[in-house]
Short mmCIF file of C-alpha atoms in Angstrom, two decimals:
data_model
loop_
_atom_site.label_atom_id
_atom_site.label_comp_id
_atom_site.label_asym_id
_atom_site.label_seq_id
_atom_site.Cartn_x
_atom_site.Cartn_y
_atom_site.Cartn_z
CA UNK A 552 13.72 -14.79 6.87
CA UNK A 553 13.62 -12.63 3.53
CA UNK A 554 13.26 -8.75 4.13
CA UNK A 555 10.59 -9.43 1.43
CA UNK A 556 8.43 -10.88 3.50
CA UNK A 557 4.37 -10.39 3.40
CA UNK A 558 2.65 -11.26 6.50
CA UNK A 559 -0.99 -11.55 7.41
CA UNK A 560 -2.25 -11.75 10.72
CA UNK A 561 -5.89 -12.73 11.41
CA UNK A 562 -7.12 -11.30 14.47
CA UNK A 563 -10.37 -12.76 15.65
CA UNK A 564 -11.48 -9.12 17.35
CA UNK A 565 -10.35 -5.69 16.89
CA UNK A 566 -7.04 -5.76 19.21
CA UNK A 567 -5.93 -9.52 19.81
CA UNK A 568 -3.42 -9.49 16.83
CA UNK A 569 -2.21 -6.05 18.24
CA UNK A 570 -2.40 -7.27 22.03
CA UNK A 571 -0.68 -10.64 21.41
CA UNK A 572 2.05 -9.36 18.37
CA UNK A 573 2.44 -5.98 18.63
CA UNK A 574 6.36 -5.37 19.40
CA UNK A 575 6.74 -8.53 16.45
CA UNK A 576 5.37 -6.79 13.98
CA UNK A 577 6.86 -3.49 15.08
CA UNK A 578 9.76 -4.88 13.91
CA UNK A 579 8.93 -6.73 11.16
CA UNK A 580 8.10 -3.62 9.67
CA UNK A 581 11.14 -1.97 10.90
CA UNK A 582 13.01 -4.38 8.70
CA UNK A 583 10.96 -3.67 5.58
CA UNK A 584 8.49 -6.41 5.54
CA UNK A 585 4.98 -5.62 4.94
CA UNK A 586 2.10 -6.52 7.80
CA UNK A 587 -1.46 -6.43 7.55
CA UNK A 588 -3.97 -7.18 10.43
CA UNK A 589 -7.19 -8.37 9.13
CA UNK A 590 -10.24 -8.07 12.26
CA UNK A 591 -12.23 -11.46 11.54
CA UNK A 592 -15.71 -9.96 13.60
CA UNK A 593 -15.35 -6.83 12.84
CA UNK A 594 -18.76 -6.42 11.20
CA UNK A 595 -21.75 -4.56 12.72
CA UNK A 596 -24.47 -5.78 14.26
CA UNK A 597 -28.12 -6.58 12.63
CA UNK A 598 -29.33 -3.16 11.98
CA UNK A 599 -32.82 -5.26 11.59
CA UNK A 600 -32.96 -6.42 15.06
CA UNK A 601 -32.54 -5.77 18.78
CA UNK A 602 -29.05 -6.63 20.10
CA UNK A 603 -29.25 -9.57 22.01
CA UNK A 604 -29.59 -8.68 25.68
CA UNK A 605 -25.46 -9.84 26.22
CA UNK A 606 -24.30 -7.53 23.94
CA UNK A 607 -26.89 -4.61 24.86
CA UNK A 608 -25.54 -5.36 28.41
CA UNK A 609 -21.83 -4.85 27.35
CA UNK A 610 -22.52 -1.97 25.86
CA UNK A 611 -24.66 -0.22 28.87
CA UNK A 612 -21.48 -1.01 30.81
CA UNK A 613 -18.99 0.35 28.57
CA UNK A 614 -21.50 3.54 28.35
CA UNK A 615 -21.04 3.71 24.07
CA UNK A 616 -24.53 3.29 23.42
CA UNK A 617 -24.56 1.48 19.81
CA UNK A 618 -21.83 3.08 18.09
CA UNK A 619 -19.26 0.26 20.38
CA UNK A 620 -18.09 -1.06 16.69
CA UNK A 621 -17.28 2.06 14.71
CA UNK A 622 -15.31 2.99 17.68
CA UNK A 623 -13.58 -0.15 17.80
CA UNK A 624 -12.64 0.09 14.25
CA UNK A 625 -11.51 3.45 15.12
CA UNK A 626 -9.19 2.51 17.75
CA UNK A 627 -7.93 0.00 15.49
CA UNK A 628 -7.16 2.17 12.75
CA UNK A 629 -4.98 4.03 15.83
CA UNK A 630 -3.00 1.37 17.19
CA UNK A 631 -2.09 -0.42 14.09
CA UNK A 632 -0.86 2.61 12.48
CA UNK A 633 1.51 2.77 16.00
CA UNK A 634 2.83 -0.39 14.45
CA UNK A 635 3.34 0.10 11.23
CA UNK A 636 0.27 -2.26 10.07
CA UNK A 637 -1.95 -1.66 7.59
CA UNK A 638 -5.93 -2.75 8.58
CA UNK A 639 -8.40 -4.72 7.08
CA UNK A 640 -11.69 -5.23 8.89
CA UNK A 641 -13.87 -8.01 7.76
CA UNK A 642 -17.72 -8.07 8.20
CA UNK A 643 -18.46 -10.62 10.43
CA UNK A 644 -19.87 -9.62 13.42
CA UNK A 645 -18.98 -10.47 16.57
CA UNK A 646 -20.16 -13.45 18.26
CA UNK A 647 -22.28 -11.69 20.71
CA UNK A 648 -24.14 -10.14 18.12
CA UNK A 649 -24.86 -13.26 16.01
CA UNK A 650 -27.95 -15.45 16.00
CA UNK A 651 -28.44 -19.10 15.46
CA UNK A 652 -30.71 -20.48 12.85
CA UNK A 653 -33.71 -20.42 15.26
CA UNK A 654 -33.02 -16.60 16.02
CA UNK A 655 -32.06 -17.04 19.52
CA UNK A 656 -28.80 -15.36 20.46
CA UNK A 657 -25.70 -17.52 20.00
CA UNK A 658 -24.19 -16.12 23.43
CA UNK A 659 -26.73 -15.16 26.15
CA UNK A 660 -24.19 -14.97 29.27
CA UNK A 661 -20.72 -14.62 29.32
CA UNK A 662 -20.21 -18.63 29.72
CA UNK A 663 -21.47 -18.69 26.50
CA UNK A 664 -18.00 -17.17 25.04
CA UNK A 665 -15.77 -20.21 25.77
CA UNK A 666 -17.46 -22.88 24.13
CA UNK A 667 -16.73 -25.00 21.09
CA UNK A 668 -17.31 -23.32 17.76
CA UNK A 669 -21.42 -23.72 17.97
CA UNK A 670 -22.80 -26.79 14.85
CA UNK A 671 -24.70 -23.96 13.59
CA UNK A 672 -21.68 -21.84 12.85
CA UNK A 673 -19.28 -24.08 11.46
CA UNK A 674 -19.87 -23.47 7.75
CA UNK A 675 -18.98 -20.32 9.18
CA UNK A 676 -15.20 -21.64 9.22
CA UNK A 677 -16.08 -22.55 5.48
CA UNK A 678 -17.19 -19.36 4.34
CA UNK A 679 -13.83 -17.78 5.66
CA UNK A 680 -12.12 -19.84 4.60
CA UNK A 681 -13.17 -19.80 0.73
CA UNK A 682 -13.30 -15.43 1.25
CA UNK A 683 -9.59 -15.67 2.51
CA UNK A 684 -8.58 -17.89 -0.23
CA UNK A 685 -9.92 -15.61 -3.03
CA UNK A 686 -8.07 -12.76 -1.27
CA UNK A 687 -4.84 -14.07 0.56
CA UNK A 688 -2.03 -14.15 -1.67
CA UNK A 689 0.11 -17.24 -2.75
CA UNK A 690 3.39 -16.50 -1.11
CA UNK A 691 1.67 -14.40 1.60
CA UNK A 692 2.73 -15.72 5.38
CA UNK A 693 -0.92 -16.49 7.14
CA UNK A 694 -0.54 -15.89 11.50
CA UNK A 695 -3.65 -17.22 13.10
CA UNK A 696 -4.23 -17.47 16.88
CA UNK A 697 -4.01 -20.52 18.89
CA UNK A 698 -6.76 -20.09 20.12
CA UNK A 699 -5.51 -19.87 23.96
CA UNK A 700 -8.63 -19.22 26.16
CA UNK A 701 -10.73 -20.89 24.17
CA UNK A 702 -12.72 -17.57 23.14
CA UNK A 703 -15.22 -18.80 20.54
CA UNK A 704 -13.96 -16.53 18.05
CA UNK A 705 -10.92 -17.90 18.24
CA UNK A 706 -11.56 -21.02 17.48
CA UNK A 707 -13.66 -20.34 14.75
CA UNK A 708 -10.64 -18.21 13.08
CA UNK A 709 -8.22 -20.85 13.74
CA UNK A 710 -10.41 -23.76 12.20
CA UNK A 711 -10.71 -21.34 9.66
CA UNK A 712 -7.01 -20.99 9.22
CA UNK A 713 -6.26 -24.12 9.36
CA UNK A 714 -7.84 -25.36 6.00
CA UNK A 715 -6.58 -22.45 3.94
CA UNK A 716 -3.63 -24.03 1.33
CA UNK A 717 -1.08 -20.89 2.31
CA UNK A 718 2.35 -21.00 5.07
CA UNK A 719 0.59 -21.14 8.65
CA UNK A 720 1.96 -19.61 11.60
CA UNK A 721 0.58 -19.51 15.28
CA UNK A 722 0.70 -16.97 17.88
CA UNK A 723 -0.08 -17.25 21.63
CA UNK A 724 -3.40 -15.27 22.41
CA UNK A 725 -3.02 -12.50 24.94
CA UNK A 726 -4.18 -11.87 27.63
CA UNK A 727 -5.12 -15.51 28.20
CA UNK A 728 -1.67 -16.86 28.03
CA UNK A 729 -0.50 -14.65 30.48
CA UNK A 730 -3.71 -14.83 32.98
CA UNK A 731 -3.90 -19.05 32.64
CA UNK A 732 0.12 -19.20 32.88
CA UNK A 733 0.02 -21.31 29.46
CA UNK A 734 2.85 -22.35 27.71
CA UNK A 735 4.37 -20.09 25.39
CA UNK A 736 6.57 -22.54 23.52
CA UNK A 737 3.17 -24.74 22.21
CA UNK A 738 5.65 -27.58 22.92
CA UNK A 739 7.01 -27.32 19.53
CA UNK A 740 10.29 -28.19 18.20
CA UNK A 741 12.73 -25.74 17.99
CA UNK A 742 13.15 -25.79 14.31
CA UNK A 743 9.50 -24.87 13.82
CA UNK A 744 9.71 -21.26 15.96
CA UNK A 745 10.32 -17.95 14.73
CA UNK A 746 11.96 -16.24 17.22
CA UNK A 747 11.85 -11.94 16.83
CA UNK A 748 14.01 -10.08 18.77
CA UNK A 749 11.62 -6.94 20.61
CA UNK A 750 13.55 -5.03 21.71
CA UNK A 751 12.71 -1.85 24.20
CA UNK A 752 11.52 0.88 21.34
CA UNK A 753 9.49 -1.96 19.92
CA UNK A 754 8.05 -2.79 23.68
CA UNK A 755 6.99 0.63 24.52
CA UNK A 756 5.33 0.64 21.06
CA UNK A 757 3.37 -2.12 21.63
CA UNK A 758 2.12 -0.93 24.77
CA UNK A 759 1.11 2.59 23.45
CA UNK A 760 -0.95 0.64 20.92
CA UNK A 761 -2.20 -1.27 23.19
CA UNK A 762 -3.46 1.73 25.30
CA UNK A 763 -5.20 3.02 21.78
CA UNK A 764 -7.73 0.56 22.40
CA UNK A 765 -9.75 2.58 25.08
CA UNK A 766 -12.99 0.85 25.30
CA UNK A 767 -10.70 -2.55 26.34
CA UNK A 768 -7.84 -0.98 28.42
CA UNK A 769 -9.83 -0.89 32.00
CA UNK A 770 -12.03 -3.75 31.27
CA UNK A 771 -9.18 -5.91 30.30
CA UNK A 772 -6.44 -5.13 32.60
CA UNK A 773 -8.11 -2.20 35.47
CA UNK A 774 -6.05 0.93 34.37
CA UNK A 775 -3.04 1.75 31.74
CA UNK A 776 -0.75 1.17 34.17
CA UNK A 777 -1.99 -2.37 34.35
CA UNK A 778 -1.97 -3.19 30.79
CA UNK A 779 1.71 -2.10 30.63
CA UNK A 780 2.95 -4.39 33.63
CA UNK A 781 0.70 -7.40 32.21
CA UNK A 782 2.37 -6.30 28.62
CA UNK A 783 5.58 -6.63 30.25
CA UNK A 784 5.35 -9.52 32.24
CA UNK A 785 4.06 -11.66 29.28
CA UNK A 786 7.39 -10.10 27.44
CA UNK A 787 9.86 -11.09 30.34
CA UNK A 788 8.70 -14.52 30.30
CA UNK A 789 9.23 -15.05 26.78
CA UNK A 790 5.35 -13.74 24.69
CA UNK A 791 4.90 -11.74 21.63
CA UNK A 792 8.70 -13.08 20.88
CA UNK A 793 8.31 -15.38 18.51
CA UNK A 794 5.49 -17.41 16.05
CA UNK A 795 5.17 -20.88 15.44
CA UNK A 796 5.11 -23.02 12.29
CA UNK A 797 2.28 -25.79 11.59
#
């Protein structure tokens, strides 16, 4: 590949392009290419209505009151510049802030998050879609998550991926891959992976970018400590090494 290179990565939330890619894209901009993350849901709540109880729920527990997204956005800010990425942070909110046509919450408990993309939403996808086309350019390489987990927003940033007219890469969602033991090759022919060579700078930066995300850390993995064994593991075995082609 072309030291040249211009590389987008759509990251449904705040951290997943950071948690799944970060030692990639450490050095992808090591050798001169330029990365941007774009955040999908990273758009604020209805300032016009109540949260829906999920999401007011979430945020009692993580004790941020209803500043949780201006935070995020501010941890993001941190750990991408750890990695040499520069941000862009769309306005969608996150599902558990969205409503469905009738104005009942589109996720009222947590089983909620791992369904198919919901009828309602699927011009959603559309919408995207037609933003990212107006905005992505030509020879611009598009990374989109595979969706592993099944996490709702993932699926509706993959669809959304998937109908843009631009060079499509995947990568394996973490943590999921790592916690459901999924395959990391996609079963894929060779030919269509782009393997990245992380090495142990690039590792260490991708955990401490990781840890900038301090609303997610403990919820996600239980401590630091945690994240950075999980980080590793899912690096030993082969994750956040290489992308596949579509």
């Amino acid at each position: 590949m072309e030291a040249s290179l211009h590389w987008i990565y759509l990251s449904p939330h705040f951290d997943d392009a950071v948690l799944s890619c970060g030692g990639m894209i450490v050095e992808q901009t090591r050798r001169g290419e330029r990365v941007e993350i774009w955040t999908v849901c990273g758009g604020f709540s209805d300032r016009n209505r109540p949260l829906p109880p999920f999401a007011r729920q979430m945020h009692e527990e993580l004790g941020v009151g209803a500043n949780l997204v201006s935070l995020r956005r501010a941890e993001d800010r941190t750990a991408c510049a750890l990695i040499g990425a520069s941000v862009r942070h769309g306005m969608l909110p996150d599902c558990i802030y969205r409503f469905l046509p009738d104005g009942s919450p589109l996720i009222r408990r947590s089983e909620d998050l791992w369904l198919p993309v919901h009828p309602a939403e699927m011009d959603l996808a559309v919408r995207l879609r037609r933003n990212w086309a107006s905005r992505i350019p030509r020879d611009a390489q598009v990374v989109a998550p595979l969706s592993y987990g099944n996490h709702v927003d993932h699926r509706l940033t993959r669809m959304a991926a998937e109908g843009l007219d631009r060079p499509l890469w995947y990568y394996a969602d973490f943590p999921y891959a790592q916690w459901h033991n999924l395959p990391l090759d996609a079963g894929l022919p060779e030919e269509r992976i782009l393997r990245v060579e992380v090495g142990a700078e690039a590792l260490a930066r991708w955990q401490d970018a990781i840890a900038a995300y301090t609303s997610q850390v403990e919820r996600l993995f239980g401590s630091e400590a945690g994240m950075r064994e999980q980080v590793e593991a899912f690096y030993r075995r082969g994750g956040g090494t290489f992308l596949w082609r579509r």
